[in-house]
């Protein structure tokens, strides 16, 4: 069977984690290849309910090797806390089933602080950062001003490297932001506490992936966030600071020669968006509040209420295109049960013209949605497991989306549990 990437088609929170958790049965290795612990996957399975932030969602399956690739923002403190909390819930995490790339860059103690200081400076123009230090981390990575995880095996060199970086960063913290400098003792403490904890997991994961591939093992690449948050293709500057697209998976995983034959794009049956930025099909008032409650749309990391909106055909078609999706998993169809009619944004109006192509980011805030309504259904569908048992209107909604988006919908999810799924 072919390698597969599971990616978000929209703004994130589509339910990728639940799809990875389901599909890991068919794969040997799961790799997270970008992003950090700033968003979260919620996974519910036979072991319990988990909020994952950086750990790959294959961590629950016995025999599956999970990898954090070189493209992730590796925050030793957050990762260790996450490992500890998942272990406390009865899941075994050892260097056998979790491997961290020695080429992953470390998110350093000052990155979170930089994130907060900058959002504060921006005030009402803030980006809506989760303040986990992701943007400062990636900008430092590209400036070559952070540390590779593998440097932990060179204790004297890493100390000197950190000292040099600290000297530079303190100039910015104190000079630009007027903040307190970070001391060398704080950094040593961080090294001894958190980095030492994650060190046993660090290895040459490129070698692991290459050998596995030569031995016919199947690899699942797991993305964070969605197409519209991609640094290059999303709604810049309201994007994340890494590439969320499947095309980046080989680079960020540590296996640049990987072939990805299957790209499963996860699409929610309606739209949600966390944080700032243009969101054309956004709904407001009671209608929005009902949908938010029905879908439990509150951030896994921050608890922030998510903005909700109508299914956006314009944005979703674009998302499918940039991901090169070969198939779709449609999630949260059960949340729409009980709506007499379902709003769908089929096109946008921009400068007096109706458009179907997703516009350039700077034009988005001037676009308005063209909404039509599809017939809803009243029955609870969360117990349905076969396509033919879905109410006719639900089948029509899915078929309409499939035809309009031009991509086969292979999975329809009707609940957060592992088995709440309809295969088509
Ligand atoms: P991810 O980051 O893309 O994995 O998405 P999140 O985990 O942030 O958000 C998806 C949320 O929806 C989680 O709380 C899931 O448990 C839940 N979920 C996923 N699929 C379904 C579904 O089909 N129905 C319902 N009701 N909830 C779902």
Short mmCIF file of C-alpha atoms and ligand atoms in Angstrom, two decimals:
data_model
loop_
_atom_site.label_atom_id
_atom_site.label_comp_id
_atom_site.label_asym_id
_atom_site.label_seq_id
_atom_site.Cartn_x
_atom_site.Cartn_y
_atom_site.Cartn_z
CA UNK A 1 0.00 0.00 0.00
CA UNK A 2 1.07 3.51 -0.78
CA UNK A 3 2.40 6.18 1.59
CA UNK A 4 -0.24 8.68 2.62
CA UNK A 5 -0.38 12.25 3.91
CA UNK A 6 -3.34 13.32 6.03
CA UNK A 7 -3.75 17.05 5.69
CA UNK A 8 -6.22 19.80 6.54
CA UNK A 9 -8.04 21.43 3.65
CA UNK A 10 -9.28 24.51 5.47
CA UNK A 11 -8.17 26.57 8.49
CA UNK A 12 -7.27 23.62 10.73
CA UNK A 13 -9.30 21.68 13.33
CA UNK A 14 -10.89 19.62 10.58
CA UNK A 15 -10.44 16.37 12.54
CA UNK A 16 -7.12 15.19 11.10
CA UNK A 17 -6.12 13.57 14.41
CA UNK A 18 -9.20 11.34 14.43
CA UNK A 19 -8.47 10.28 10.83
CA UNK A 20 -4.81 9.52 11.60
CA UNK A 21 -5.92 7.55 14.65
CA UNK A 22 -8.29 5.55 12.44
CA UNK A 23 -5.89 4.92 9.58
CA UNK A 24 -2.79 4.06 11.63
CA UNK A 25 -4.09 0.50 11.63
CA UNK A 26 -2.92 0.27 8.03
CA UNK A 27 0.49 2.00 8.52
CA UNK A 28 3.77 1.20 10.24
CA UNK A 29 5.13 4.70 10.82
CA UNK A 30 3.44 8.03 11.56
CA UNK A 31 5.45 11.24 11.05
CA UNK A 32 4.64 14.79 12.11
CA UNK A 33 6.49 16.99 9.63
CA UNK A 34 5.73 20.62 10.48
CA UNK A 35 4.31 22.95 13.11
CA UNK A 36 4.58 22.82 16.85
CA UNK A 37 2.46 22.42 19.92
CA UNK A 38 0.38 25.50 19.10
CA UNK A 39 -2.70 23.66 17.86
CA UNK A 40 -4.15 20.38 18.99
CA UNK A 41 -5.68 17.18 17.80
CA UNK A 42 -8.36 15.59 19.91
CA UNK A 43 -8.36 11.82 19.71
CA UNK A 44 -10.90 9.53 21.32
CA UNK A 45 -10.23 5.79 21.22
CA UNK A 46 -10.28 2.66 23.36
CA UNK A 47 -7.52 4.12 25.57
CA UNK A 48 -9.40 7.31 26.44
CA UNK A 49 -9.72 10.93 25.32
CA UNK A 50 -6.51 12.76 24.52
CA UNK A 51 -5.53 16.28 23.48
CA UNK A 52 -2.36 15.89 21.44
CA UNK A 53 -0.28 18.91 20.53
CA UNK A 54 3.01 17.68 19.17
CA UNK A 55 2.93 13.91 19.56
CA UNK A 56 1.95 12.07 16.38
CA UNK A 57 -1.53 10.53 16.56
CA UNK A 58 -0.15 7.04 15.91
CA UNK A 59 1.16 6.95 19.49
CA UNK A 60 -1.84 4.88 20.62
CA UNK A 61 -1.27 1.93 18.29
CA UNK A 62 0.99 -0.89 19.42
CA UNK A 63 3.78 -1.54 16.94
CA UNK A 64 3.51 1.84 15.22
CA UNK A 65 6.69 3.95 15.20
CA UNK A 66 6.02 7.68 15.65
CA UNK A 67 8.44 10.28 14.39
CA UNK A 68 8.81 14.00 14.98
CA UNK A 69 10.54 15.15 11.83
CA UNK A 70 13.07 17.92 11.27
CA UNK A 71 10.30 20.30 10.14
CA UNK A 72 8.57 20.54 13.52
CA UNK A 73 9.09 23.21 16.16
CA UNK A 74 10.43 21.03 18.91
CA UNK A 75 9.62 22.51 22.30
CA UNK A 76 11.32 20.19 24.84
CA UNK A 77 9.34 21.57 27.78
CA UNK A 78 5.91 21.23 26.18
CA UNK A 79 6.78 17.90 24.60
CA UNK A 80 7.94 16.44 27.90
CA UNK A 81 4.79 17.66 29.65
CA UNK A 82 2.68 16.12 26.88
CA UNK A 83 4.55 12.80 27.01
CA UNK A 84 4.10 12.71 30.80
CA UNK A 85 0.39 13.44 30.65
CA UNK A 86 -0.31 10.88 27.89
CA UNK A 87 1.75 8.27 29.81
CA UNK A 88 -0.26 9.04 32.96
CA UNK A 89 -3.35 8.08 30.96
CA UNK A 90 -1.88 4.63 30.45
CA UNK A 91 -0.17 4.93 27.05
CA UNK A 92 3.39 3.62 26.81
CA UNK A 93 5.85 6.07 25.21
CA UNK A 94 9.45 4.89 24.87
CA UNK A 95 12.31 5.46 22.42
CA UNK A 96 10.93 2.37 20.63
CA UNK A 97 7.66 4.00 19.59
CA UNK A 98 8.70 7.68 19.60
CA UNK A 99 11.69 9.00 17.73
CA UNK A 100 12.75 12.63 17.42
CA UNK A 101 14.83 13.79 14.47
CA UNK A 102 18.34 14.90 15.41
CA UNK A 103 17.81 17.60 12.77
CA UNK A 104 14.71 19.05 14.44
CA UNK A 105 15.38 22.57 15.70
CA UNK A 106 14.65 23.38 19.32
CA UNK A 107 12.09 25.95 20.34
CA UNK A 108 14.06 27.83 22.98
CA UNK A 109 12.81 29.32 26.25
CA UNK A 110 12.79 32.86 24.83
CA UNK A 111 10.58 32.07 21.83
CA UNK A 112 7.35 32.02 23.85
CA UNK A 113 8.31 35.29 25.50
CA UNK A 114 9.12 36.90 22.14
CA UNK A 115 5.72 35.81 20.84
CA UNK A 116 3.92 37.44 23.76
CA UNK A 117 5.92 40.64 23.61
CA UNK A 118 5.28 41.05 19.89
CA UNK A 119 1.52 40.36 20.14
CA UNK A 120 1.38 42.92 22.96
CA UNK A 121 3.24 45.45 20.84
CA UNK A 122 0.84 44.85 17.94
CA UNK A 123 -2.17 45.42 20.26
CA UNK A 124 -5.34 45.60 18.14
CA UNK A 125 -3.36 44.60 15.05
CA UNK A 126 -2.25 41.31 16.58
CA UNK A 127 -2.09 38.12 14.50
CA UNK A 128 -4.00 36.05 17.03
CA UNK A 129 -0.99 33.96 17.93
CA UNK A 130 -1.41 31.13 20.43
CA UNK A 131 1.75 32.55 22.04
CA UNK A 132 3.55 29.22 21.95
CA UNK A 133 6.56 30.85 20.30
CA UNK A 134 6.04 29.31 16.89
CA UNK A 135 6.57 32.41 14.72
CA UNK A 136 9.72 33.58 16.60
CA UNK A 137 10.99 29.99 16.47
CA UNK A 138 10.62 29.61 12.70
CA UNK A 139 12.08 33.04 11.99
CA UNK A 140 15.09 32.14 14.14
CA UNK A 141 15.38 28.76 12.44
CA UNK A 142 15.63 30.46 9.05
CA UNK A 143 18.12 32.94 10.49
CA UNK A 144 20.10 29.90 11.65
CA UNK A 145 19.79 31.07 15.23
CA UNK A 146 18.52 28.05 17.05
CA UNK A 147 19.83 24.62 18.08
CA UNK A 148 19.44 21.20 16.48
CA UNK A 149 18.21 18.41 18.77
CA UNK A 150 21.25 16.31 17.86
CA UNK A 151 23.50 18.96 19.47
CA UNK A 152 22.36 17.55 22.81
CA UNK A 153 24.93 14.82 22.21
CA UNK A 154 27.69 17.46 22.20
CA UNK A 155 27.33 19.00 25.71
CA UNK A 156 30.25 21.41 25.54
CA UNK A 157 29.40 22.68 22.06
CA UNK A 158 25.72 23.16 22.83
CA UNK A 159 26.53 25.26 25.92
CA UNK A 160 28.74 27.55 23.90
CA UNK A 161 26.19 27.75 21.09
CA UNK A 162 23.42 28.64 23.56
CA UNK A 163 25.62 31.27 25.22
CA UNK A 164 26.17 32.99 21.86
CA UNK A 165 22.46 32.89 21.02
CA UNK A 166 21.52 34.20 24.46
CA UNK A 167 23.85 37.16 24.12
CA UNK A 168 22.18 38.08 20.81
CA UNK A 169 18.62 37.45 21.98
CA UNK A 170 19.05 39.50 25.15
CA UNK A 171 19.96 42.50 22.98
CA UNK A 172 16.54 42.19 21.34
CA UNK A 173 14.61 41.41 24.51
CA UNK A 174 16.04 44.36 26.43
CA UNK A 175 16.75 46.81 23.60
CA UNK A 176 13.67 46.37 21.39
CA UNK A 177 11.04 45.29 23.90
CA UNK A 178 12.44 46.69 27.17
CA UNK A 179 12.04 43.25 28.78
CA UNK A 180 14.20 41.56 31.40
CA UNK A 181 17.19 39.62 30.03
CA UNK A 182 17.24 35.83 30.30
CA UNK A 183 20.06 34.49 32.45
CA UNK A 184 22.50 31.72 31.63
CA UNK A 185 21.34 29.91 34.77
CA UNK A 186 17.77 29.76 33.43
CA UNK A 187 19.04 28.24 30.19
CA UNK A 188 21.20 25.68 32.00
CA UNK A 189 18.22 24.75 34.11
CA UNK A 190 16.08 24.26 30.98
CA UNK A 191 18.81 22.11 29.41
CA UNK A 192 19.16 19.94 32.48
CA UNK A 193 15.46 19.60 33.12
CA UNK A 194 13.71 19.21 29.79
CA UNK A 195 16.36 18.57 27.15
CA UNK A 196 17.86 15.71 29.15
CA UNK A 197 14.39 14.15 29.33
CA UNK A 198 13.84 14.13 25.58
CA UNK A 199 17.43 13.21 24.66
CA UNK A 200 16.85 9.41 24.73
CA UNK A 201 14.27 9.84 21.93
CA UNK A 202 16.60 11.78 19.60
CA UNK A 203 18.17 9.85 16.71
CA UNK A 204 18.79 9.87 12.96
CA UNK A 205 15.16 9.47 11.88
CA UNK A 206 16.08 9.89 8.21
CA UNK A 207 17.89 6.58 8.47
CA UNK A 208 14.89 5.00 10.23
CA UNK A 209 12.55 6.15 7.46
CA UNK A 210 14.83 5.13 4.63
CA UNK A 211 15.40 1.65 6.05
CA UNK A 212 11.69 1.21 6.77
CA UNK A 213 10.81 2.22 3.24
CA UNK A 214 13.36 -0.21 1.76
CA UNK A 215 11.73 -2.94 3.84
CA UNK A 216 8.31 -2.17 2.40
CA UNK A 217 6.92 -0.40 5.48
CA UNK A 218 4.14 2.12 4.96
CA UNK A 219 4.44 5.71 6.14
CA UNK A 220 1.68 8.07 7.19
CA UNK A 221 2.53 11.78 7.20
CA UNK A 222 0.50 13.86 9.63
CA UNK A 223 0.00 17.59 9.14
CA UNK A 224 -0.99 20.31 11.56
CA UNK A 225 -3.49 23.09 10.67
CA UNK A 226 -4.76 23.38 7.07
CA UNK A 227 -4.18 24.71 3.55
CA UNK A 228 -5.35 28.22 4.35
CA UNK A 229 -2.76 28.51 7.12
CA UNK A 230 0.12 27.44 4.88
CA UNK A 231 2.90 30.02 5.01
CA UNK A 232 3.18 30.26 1.21
CA UNK A 233 -0.35 29.42 0.03
CA UNK A 234 -2.55 30.55 2.90
CA UNK A 235 -4.12 33.82 4.01
CA UNK A 236 -0.79 35.53 4.73
CA UNK A 237 -0.01 37.07 7.20
CA UNK A 238 -2.74 35.20 9.11
CA UNK A 239 -1.01 31.94 8.36
CA UNK A 240 1.15 29.78 10.52
CA UNK A 241 4.92 29.98 10.07
CA UNK A 242 5.42 26.62 8.35
CA UNK A 243 4.11 24.74 5.31
CA UNK A 244 1.00 22.74 6.09
CA UNK A 245 0.77 21.30 2.59
CA UNK A 246 1.43 17.67 1.66
CA UNK A 247 4.21 18.75 -0.70
CA UNK A 248 6.31 19.70 2.34
CA UNK A 249 5.90 16.29 4.01
CA UNK A 250 8.98 14.66 2.44
CA UNK A 251 11.21 17.62 3.39
CA UNK A 252 9.90 18.07 6.93
CA UNK A 253 9.81 14.36 7.72
CA UNK A 254 13.49 13.66 7.19
CA UNK A 255 12.88 11.54 4.11
CA UNK A 256 13.12 14.00 1.20
CA UNK A 257 12.94 11.23 -1.39
CA UNK A 258 9.60 9.93 -0.09
CA UNK A 259 6.83 9.30 -2.61
CA UNK A 260 3.37 10.16 -1.38
CA UNK A 261 0.77 8.48 -3.55
CA UNK A 262 -2.27 9.18 -1.39
CA UNK A 263 -3.22 12.61 -0.03
CA UNK A 264 -6.26 12.43 2.23
CA UNK A 265 -7.67 15.91 2.69
CA UNK A 266 -9.81 16.38 5.78
CA UNK A 267 -12.76 18.73 5.33
CA UNK A 268 -15.27 19.69 7.99
CA UNK A 269 -18.97 19.64 6.98
CA UNK A 270 -19.07 23.40 7.83
CA UNK A 271 -16.33 25.98 8.40
CA UNK A 272 -14.41 27.01 11.51
CA UNK A 273 -11.47 29.33 11.98
CA UNK A 274 -9.48 30.14 15.11
CA UNK A 275 -7.91 33.53 15.61
CA UNK A 276 -7.69 36.59 13.46
CA UNK A 277 -7.88 37.08 9.71
CA UNK A 278 -10.50 37.22 6.95
CA UNK A 279 -13.16 34.50 7.08
CA UNK A 280 -15.62 35.15 4.28
CA UNK A 281 -18.38 32.64 5.13
CA UNK A 282 -18.42 33.54 8.85
CA UNK A 283 -21.77 33.30 10.62
CA UNK A 284 -22.76 35.50 13.55
CA UNK A 285 -25.40 35.73 16.28
CA UNK A 286 -27.65 32.90 17.44
CA UNK A 287 -27.18 30.83 14.30
CA UNK A 288 -23.40 30.82 14.87
CA UNK A 289 -23.72 30.15 18.59
CA UNK A 290 -25.93 27.11 17.97
CA UNK A 291 -23.48 25.65 15.48
CA UNK A 292 -20.52 26.37 17.79
CA UNK A 293 -22.23 24.57 20.66
CA UNK A 294 -23.41 21.65 18.52
CA UNK A 295 -19.89 21.16 17.17
CA UNK A 296 -18.16 21.93 20.49
CA UNK A 297 -16.01 24.42 18.63
CA UNK A 298 -13.55 25.54 21.27
CA UNK A 299 -9.76 25.34 20.73
CA UNK A 300 -8.03 22.17 22.00
CA UNK A 301 -5.00 24.16 23.16
CA UNK A 302 -6.46 27.50 24.17
CA UNK A 303 -10.13 26.82 24.86
CA UNK A 304 -10.85 29.85 22.64
CA UNK A 305 -14.29 29.81 20.95
CA UNK A 306 -13.74 29.10 17.26
CA UNK A 307 -15.34 31.34 14.68
CA UNK A 308 -17.86 29.30 12.71
CA UNK A 309 -19.25 29.66 9.20
CA UNK A 310 -21.00 28.02 6.28
CA UNK A 311 -19.20 25.37 4.22
CA UNK A 312 -17.06 27.48 1.90
CA UNK A 313 -16.82 25.92 -1.57
CA UNK A 314 -14.41 28.61 -2.84
CA UNK A 315 -11.90 28.16 -0.02
CA UNK A 316 -12.31 24.38 0.09
CA UNK A 317 -11.74 23.96 -3.66
CA UNK A 318 -8.58 26.04 -3.34
CA UNK A 319 -7.50 24.01 -0.29
CA UNK A 320 -7.92 20.76 -2.23
CA UNK A 321 -5.91 22.18 -5.11
CA UNK A 322 -2.93 23.30 -3.01
CA UNK A 323 -2.84 20.01 -1.14
CA UNK A 324 -3.09 17.96 -4.33
CA UNK A 325 -5.71 15.91 -2.44
CA UNK A 326 -6.59 12.58 -4.01
CA UNK A 327 -9.52 11.89 -1.66
CA UNK A 328 -11.52 13.54 1.10
CA UNK A 329 -12.65 12.62 4.60
CA UNK A 330 -15.71 14.71 5.46
CA UNK A 331 -15.97 15.13 9.24
CA UNK A 332 -18.60 16.30 11.70
CA UNK A 333 -21.58 15.65 9.44
CA UNK A 334 -23.50 14.68 12.61
CA UNK A 335 -23.18 18.26 13.88
CA UNK A 336 -25.49 19.49 11.09
CA UNK A 337 -28.36 17.19 12.19
CA UNK A 338 -31.41 19.18 13.24
CA UNK A 339 -30.79 22.11 10.89
CA UNK A 340 -33.75 22.61 8.59
CA UNK A 341 -31.54 24.03 5.93
CA UNK A 342 -27.78 24.06 5.60
CA UNK A 343 -26.01 27.21 4.41
CA UNK A 344 -23.30 26.82 1.77
CA UNK A 345 -21.06 29.58 0.41
CA UNK A 346 -20.88 28.74 -3.30
CA UNK A 347 -19.03 31.82 -4.53
CA UNK A 348 -17.84 35.26 -3.42
CA UNK A 349 -18.77 38.74 -4.58
CA UNK A 350 -15.70 40.91 -5.08
CA UNK A 351 -15.65 44.36 -6.71
CA UNK A 352 -19.18 43.79 -8.00
CA UNK A 353 -18.29 40.48 -9.68
CA UNK A 354 -19.14 36.93 -8.68
CA UNK A 355 -15.95 34.86 -8.34
CA UNK A 356 -15.30 31.16 -7.82
CA UNK A 357 -11.52 31.31 -7.50
CA UNK A 358 -10.05 32.00 -4.06
CA UNK A 359 -8.71 35.57 -4.19
CA UNK A 360 -5.32 37.02 -3.25
CA UNK A 361 -5.09 37.44 0.57
CA UNK A 362 -5.21 41.26 0.52
CA UNK A 363 -8.50 41.16 -1.41
CA UNK A 364 -10.18 38.68 0.94
CA UNK A 365 -11.46 41.20 3.45
CA UNK A 366 -13.48 42.88 0.68
CA UNK A 367 -15.10 39.62 -0.48
CA UNK A 368 -18.65 38.80 0.64
CA UNK A 369 -20.24 35.35 0.59
CA UNK A 370 -22.95 34.18 -1.82
CA UNK A 371 -24.98 31.80 0.30
CA UNK A 372 -27.41 29.14 -0.90
CA UNK A 373 -29.22 26.58 1.24
CA UNK A 374 -29.33 22.79 1.03
CA UNK A 375 -32.05 20.64 2.54
CA UNK A 376 -31.22 19.49 6.09
CA UNK A 377 -32.26 16.42 8.08
CA UNK A 378 -33.67 16.04 11.56
CA UNK A 379 -32.49 12.55 12.54
CA UNK A 380 -29.47 11.94 14.78
CA UNK A 381 -26.96 10.25 12.46
CA UNK A 382 -24.18 9.60 14.98
CA UNK A 383 -25.02 5.88 15.12
CA UNK A 384 -25.08 5.40 11.33
CA UNK A 385 -22.25 3.24 9.95
CA UNK A 386 -23.49 2.54 6.40
CA UNK A 387 -23.96 5.02 3.59
CA UNK A 388 -27.40 3.66 2.69
CA UNK A 389 -28.62 4.24 6.28
CA UNK A 390 -27.95 7.99 6.11
CA UNK A 391 -31.08 10.14 5.59
CA UNK A 392 -31.60 11.05 1.96
CA UNK A 393 -30.89 14.75 2.58
CA UNK A 394 -27.54 13.90 4.24
CA UNK A 395 -26.60 11.72 1.26
CA UNK A 396 -27.58 14.54 -1.07
CA UNK A 397 -25.43 17.02 0.85
CA UNK A 398 -22.38 14.76 0.67
CA UNK A 399 -22.94 13.96 -3.02
CA UNK A 400 -23.40 17.66 -3.78
CA UNK A 401 -20.07 18.45 -2.07
CA UNK A 402 -18.28 15.64 -3.86
CA UNK A 403 -19.52 16.75 -7.26
CA UNK A 404 -18.89 20.44 -6.66
CA UNK A 405 -15.43 19.94 -5.15
CA UNK A 406 -14.48 17.38 -7.79
CA UNK A 407 -12.75 15.04 -5.33
CA UNK A 408 -14.03 11.67 -4.07
CA UNK A 409 -15.34 11.68 -0.49
CA UNK A 410 -14.11 8.31 0.76
CA UNK A 411 -14.92 8.74 4.46
CA UNK A 412 -17.83 10.40 6.21
CA UNK A 413 -17.29 10.91 9.94
CA UNK A 414 -20.37 11.11 12.17
CA UNK A 415 -18.78 11.29 15.62
CA UNK A 416 -15.44 11.77 17.36
CA UNK A 417 -14.99 8.09 18.32
CA UNK A 418 -12.72 5.87 16.27
CA UNK A 419 -15.56 3.78 14.83
CA UNK A 420 -18.00 6.62 14.10
CA UNK A 421 -17.20 6.46 10.44
CA UNK A 422 -18.88 5.58 7.14
CA UNK A 423 -16.63 4.21 4.41
CA UNK A 424 -17.71 4.84 0.83
P1 LIG B 1 -7.42 18.38 14.10
O1 LIG B 1 -6.44 19.30 14.69
O2 LIG B 1 -7.64 18.57 12.65
O3 LIG B 1 -7.19 16.96 14.46
O4 LIG B 1 -8.83 18.74 14.73
P2 LIG B 1 -9.22 18.99 16.26
O5 LIG B 1 -8.93 17.78 17.04
O6 LIG B 1 -8.72 20.29 16.72
O7 LIG B 1 -10.78 19.21 16.12
C1 LIG B 1 -11.64 18.26 15.74
C2 LIG B 1 -12.64 18.01 16.88
O8 LIG B 1 -13.78 17.40 16.38
C3 LIG B 1 -12.12 17.07 17.95
O9 LIG B 1 -12.65 17.46 19.19
C4 LIG B 1 -12.65 15.72 17.54
O10 LIG B 1 -12.83 14.83 18.63
C5 LIG B 1 -13.98 16.11 16.97
N1 LIG B 1 -14.45 15.30 15.86
C6 LIG B 1 -13.72 14.77 14.84
N2 LIG B 1 -14.54 14.18 13.95
C7 LIG B 1 -15.80 14.35 14.42
C8 LIG B 1 -17.11 13.99 13.93
O11 LIG B 1 -17.28 13.42 12.87
N3 LIG B 1 -18.17 14.39 14.69
C9 LIG B 1 -18.05 15.06 15.86
N4 LIG B 1 -19.16 15.40 16.52
N5 LIG B 1 -16.84 15.42 16.34
C10 LIG B 1 -15.75 15.07 15.63
#
